Amino acid sequence: MTLWLTRIVPDTRSQDARRDLAGAIGMHRRIMSLFPSNAGPDPRARFGILFRTEDTPTGPHLLLQSTHEPDTTRLPTGYGTAHTRPLDALIDAIRPGLTIRYRCAASPVRKPGATTRALYNLPPVVPLTGAAADEWWLRQADQSGLKPLTHHSHPLDAVRGQRRPDGAPAQRIRHARTQFDGTAAIIDPDQLRTAVLNGIGRGKAYGCGLLSIAPARQPQ
């Protein structure tokens, strides 16, 4: 199975691109439009689709990872540029002891126990920020076969929107996000491959959970 990485550089002169960048629901729909429509009840999971929008000095970029090569010709005329490449060499290079750089924009949460939820009228999941989010990430990294050597985090705007499943009332979508960057040593290659393939945490349909890795540069 080949894992594909697509970088889309939206042209902000495009009304379609601006609309998609303004909301997680629109971006989700745009991305799903690049894949076959007859994929069953959960096409995002079937095609291993994960994505992240990044701010760069030249403007927003969209990173899209999938196990099925997207058809970027389905983007509207003037939407922007797109380049897709396989990640086989990167995945094959994963080995114990290798030092990597990582980035993940995730939605850290904890689930209060039933008694605590009832006592304090808490939601099913509680967003985490600051030191609590860092602790969450370190646990996730450990479960992903990584030993973090350095890490830095900063909050991102929350993903918000409303989705309307067929025949169902509108549902509010909100995922608080934190971006985690740093270096780590690979401890368990199989766990890391699984985390790269499946993503980390909640909100994967709306731009959370994509774990990007690259070999760290060795000192000269």
Short mmCIF file of C-alpha atoms in Angstrom, two decimals:
data_model
loop_
_atom_site.label_atom_id
_atom_site.label_comp_id
_atom_site.label_asym_id
_atom_site.label_seq_id
_atom_site.Cartn_x
_atom_site.Cartn_y
_atom_site.Cartn_z
CA MET A 1 0.00 0.00 0.00
CA THR A 2 1.38 3.39 -1.02
CA LEU A 3 0.90 6.43 1.19
CA TRP A 4 0.51 9.69 -0.75
CA LEU A 5 1.27 13.26 0.32
CA THR A 6 -0.32 16.11 -1.61
CA ARG A 7 0.56 19.76 -1.11
CA ILE A 8 -2.05 22.20 -2.35
CA VAL A 9 -1.17 25.89 -2.48
CA PRO A 10 -4.51 27.69 -2.74
CA ASP A 11 -4.68 30.89 -4.77
CA THR A 12 -6.38 33.36 -2.46
CA ARG A 13 -7.71 35.19 -5.51
CA SER A 14 -10.01 32.19 -5.98
CA GLN A 15 -13.39 32.59 -4.30
CA ASP A 16 -13.63 28.79 -3.92
CA ALA A 17 -10.25 28.64 -2.18
CA ARG A 18 -11.07 31.51 0.16
CA ARG A 19 -14.39 29.90 1.10
CA ASP A 20 -12.73 26.55 1.85
CA LEU A 21 -9.97 28.13 3.92
CA ALA A 22 -12.56 29.96 6.01
CA GLY A 23 -14.17 26.84 7.45
CA ALA A 24 -13.40 23.25 8.36
CA ILE A 25 -16.64 21.87 6.91
CA GLY A 26 -16.02 23.40 3.50
CA MET A 27 -12.41 22.20 3.44
CA HIS A 28 -13.51 18.70 4.43
CA ARG A 29 -16.00 18.61 1.56
CA ARG A 30 -13.45 19.94 -0.91
CA ILE A 31 -10.92 17.28 0.05
CA MET A 32 -13.48 14.48 -0.13
CA SER A 33 -14.43 15.64 -3.64
CA LEU A 34 -10.95 14.56 -4.81
CA PHE A 35 -11.70 10.89 -4.07
CA PRO A 36 -14.17 8.33 -5.44
CA SER A 37 -17.71 8.92 -4.20
CA ASN A 38 -18.75 5.25 -4.02
CA ALA A 39 -16.51 4.41 -1.06
CA GLY A 40 -19.07 3.27 1.50
CA PRO A 41 -20.19 4.85 4.77
CA ASP A 42 -16.76 6.15 5.90
CA PRO A 43 -14.70 7.17 2.86
CA ARG A 44 -12.28 9.24 4.97
CA ALA A 45 -11.21 6.15 6.88
CA ARG A 46 -11.24 3.91 3.79
CA PHE A 47 -8.83 6.18 1.94
CA GLY A 48 -6.78 7.08 5.04
CA ILE A 49 -7.44 10.79 4.53
CA LEU A 50 -5.76 13.23 6.93
CA PHE A 51 -5.02 16.88 6.31
CA ARG A 52 -3.64 20.04 7.88
CA THR A 53 -3.71 23.68 6.85
CA GLU A 54 -0.46 25.54 7.54
CA ASP A 55 0.36 29.23 7.48
CA THR A 56 3.57 29.89 5.57
CA PRO A 57 5.43 33.10 4.58
CA THR A 58 3.85 32.76 1.13
CA GLY A 59 0.33 32.12 2.41
CA PRO A 60 -1.72 29.10 3.49
CA HIS A 61 -0.74 25.63 2.30
CA LEU A 62 -2.82 22.47 2.58
CA LEU A 63 -1.12 19.14 3.34
CA LEU A 64 -3.19 16.08 2.45
CA GLN A 65 -2.17 12.51 3.23
CA SER A 66 -4.05 9.50 1.87
CA THR A 67 -3.74 5.84 0.90
CA HIS A 68 -5.48 6.58 -2.43
CA GLU A 69 -3.98 9.10 -4.84
CA PRO A 70 -6.32 12.11 -5.01
CA ASP A 71 -7.56 13.41 -8.33
CA THR A 72 -6.46 17.03 -8.08
CA THR A 73 -7.88 17.76 -11.54
CA ARG A 74 -11.21 17.94 -9.72
CA LEU A 75 -10.18 21.19 -8.06
CA PRO A 76 -12.00 24.20 -9.53
CA THR A 77 -10.26 26.18 -12.24
CA GLY A 78 -7.93 28.74 -10.68
CA TYR A 79 -8.07 27.09 -7.24
CA GLY A 80 -4.28 26.86 -6.91
CA THR A 81 -1.43 24.44 -7.52
CA ALA A 82 -1.15 20.85 -6.34
CA HIS A 83 1.70 18.35 -6.22
CA THR A 84 1.40 14.70 -5.11
CA ARG A 85 4.23 12.35 -4.25
CA PRO A 86 4.51 8.89 -2.65
CA LEU A 87 5.88 8.56 0.88
CA ASP A 88 7.24 5.03 0.40
CA ALA A 89 10.88 6.04 0.90
CA LEU A 90 10.07 7.88 4.13
CA ILE A 91 8.03 5.01 5.56
CA ASP A 92 10.68 2.45 4.58
CA ALA A 93 13.36 4.53 6.33
CA ILE A 94 11.66 4.25 9.74
CA ARG A 95 13.94 2.28 12.04
CA PRO A 96 14.75 2.10 15.75
CA GLY A 97 17.07 4.84 16.97
CA LEU A 98 16.53 7.19 14.04
CA THR A 99 16.10 10.82 15.11
CA ILE A 100 13.24 12.58 13.38
CA ARG A 101 11.53 15.95 13.31
CA TYR A 102 7.78 15.86 13.85
CA ARG A 103 4.75 18.11 13.58
CA CYS A 104 1.17 17.40 14.57
CA ALA A 105 -1.78 19.78 14.88
CA ALA A 106 -3.99 17.80 17.22
CA SER A 107 -7.05 18.19 19.43
CA PRO A 108 -5.93 17.26 22.97
CA VAL A 109 -8.81 16.24 25.27
CA ARG A 110 -9.54 14.20 28.32
CA LYS A 111 -12.69 12.28 29.15
CA PRO A 112 -13.98 12.95 32.68
CA GLY A 113 -15.41 10.02 34.60
CA ALA A 114 -19.18 9.71 34.79
CA THR A 115 -19.30 10.88 38.42
CA THR A 116 -17.12 13.93 37.77
CA ARG A 117 -19.15 14.83 34.68
CA ALA A 118 -22.40 14.69 36.61
CA LEU A 119 -21.01 16.60 39.59
CA TYR A 120 -19.61 19.51 37.57
CA ASN A 121 -21.92 19.29 34.54
CA LEU A 122 -18.98 18.72 32.21
CA PRO A 123 -19.15 17.79 28.53
CA PRO A 124 -18.14 14.26 27.41
CA VAL A 125 -14.65 15.53 26.54
CA VAL A 126 -12.75 18.50 27.98
CA PRO A 127 -10.26 20.38 25.75
CA LEU A 128 -6.73 20.61 27.12
CA THR A 129 -4.39 23.57 26.83
CA GLY A 130 -0.95 24.60 28.09
CA ALA A 131 0.89 22.12 30.29
CA ALA A 132 -2.06 19.69 30.23
CA ALA A 133 -1.91 19.61 26.42
CA ASP A 134 1.85 19.01 26.56
CA GLU A 135 1.35 16.06 28.92
CA TRP A 136 -1.29 14.69 26.57
CA TRP A 137 1.11 14.95 23.64
CA LEU A 138 3.94 13.20 25.49
CA ARG A 139 1.59 10.30 26.23
CA GLN A 140 0.51 10.15 22.60
CA ALA A 141 4.13 10.23 21.41
CA ASP A 142 5.00 7.34 23.72
CA GLN A 143 2.06 5.32 22.37
CA SER A 144 3.24 6.17 18.85
CA GLY A 145 6.66 4.61 19.35
CA LEU A 146 8.51 7.88 19.91
CA LYS A 147 10.79 9.22 22.63
CA PRO A 148 10.56 13.03 22.39
CA LEU A 149 13.91 14.77 22.65
CA THR A 150 12.58 18.30 22.25
CA HIS A 151 9.08 19.62 21.97
CA HIS A 152 7.35 22.95 21.52
CA SER A 153 3.65 23.65 21.45
CA HIS A 154 1.44 26.58 20.62
CA PRO A 155 -2.35 26.92 20.43
CA LEU A 156 -4.14 27.24 17.09
CA ASP A 157 -7.58 28.56 16.34
CA ALA A 158 -10.28 26.03 17.13
CA VAL A 159 -12.00 24.21 14.28
CA ARG A 160 -15.63 25.31 14.22
CA GLY A 161 -18.60 24.71 11.99
CA GLN A 162 -21.89 22.95 11.50
CA ARG A 163 -22.49 19.79 9.56
CA ARG A 164 -25.84 18.53 8.40
CA PRO A 165 -25.94 14.75 7.96
CA ASP A 166 -28.58 13.60 5.51
CA GLY A 167 -31.96 13.70 7.19
CA ALA A 168 -30.55 14.73 10.58
CA PRO A 169 -30.50 18.04 12.50
CA ALA A 170 -27.45 20.27 12.20
CA GLN A 171 -24.57 19.28 14.46
CA ARG A 172 -22.03 21.73 15.86
CA ILE A 173 -18.39 20.90 15.25
CA ARG A 174 -15.71 22.31 17.56
CA HIS A 175 -12.21 20.98 18.09
CA ALA A 176 -9.66 22.97 20.10
CA ARG A 177 -6.24 22.57 18.50
CA THR A 178 -2.59 22.70 19.57
CA GLN A 179 0.38 22.32 17.25
CA PHE A 180 3.26 20.20 18.52
CA ASP A 181 6.73 20.40 16.96
CA GLY A 182 10.04 18.90 17.96
CA THR A 183 12.49 16.06 17.58
CA ALA A 184 12.22 12.47 18.76
CA ALA A 185 13.98 9.14 18.62
CA ILE A 186 12.09 6.22 17.12
CA ILE A 187 11.58 3.44 19.66
CA ASP A 188 8.96 1.26 17.98
CA PRO A 189 8.78 1.50 14.16
CA ASP A 190 5.50 -0.44 13.91
CA GLN A 191 3.74 1.87 16.37
CA LEU A 192 5.05 4.90 14.52
CA ARG A 193 3.90 3.62 11.12
CA THR A 194 0.43 3.04 12.60
CA ALA A 195 0.32 6.58 14.02
CA VAL A 196 1.42 8.11 10.71
CA LEU A 197 -1.19 6.10 8.83
CA ASN A 198 -4.11 6.56 11.24
CA GLY A 199 -3.39 9.98 12.75
CA ILE A 200 -3.60 11.02 16.39
CA GLY A 201 -6.54 12.15 18.48
CA ARG A 202 -9.95 13.53 17.52
CA GLY A 203 -11.21 15.71 14.68
CA LYS A 204 -9.42 13.88 11.89
CA ALA A 205 -12.12 14.75 9.36
CA TYR A 206 -11.61 18.43 10.09
CA GLY A 207 -7.87 19.00 9.90
CA CYS A 208 -6.59 17.46 13.14
CA GLY A 209 -4.28 14.54 13.82
CA LEU A 210 -1.94 14.39 10.81
CA LEU A 211 1.51 13.37 12.11
CA SER A 212 4.26 14.59 9.79
CA ILE A 213 7.80 13.26 10.22
CA ALA A 214 11.13 13.75 8.51
CA PRO A 215 14.69 12.60 9.31
CA ALA A 216 16.47 15.16 11.48
CA ARG A 217 19.56 16.75 10.04
CA GLN A 218 22.70 15.37 11.59
CA PRO A 219 25.30 17.87 12.87
CA GLN A 220 28.22 18.39 10.49
#
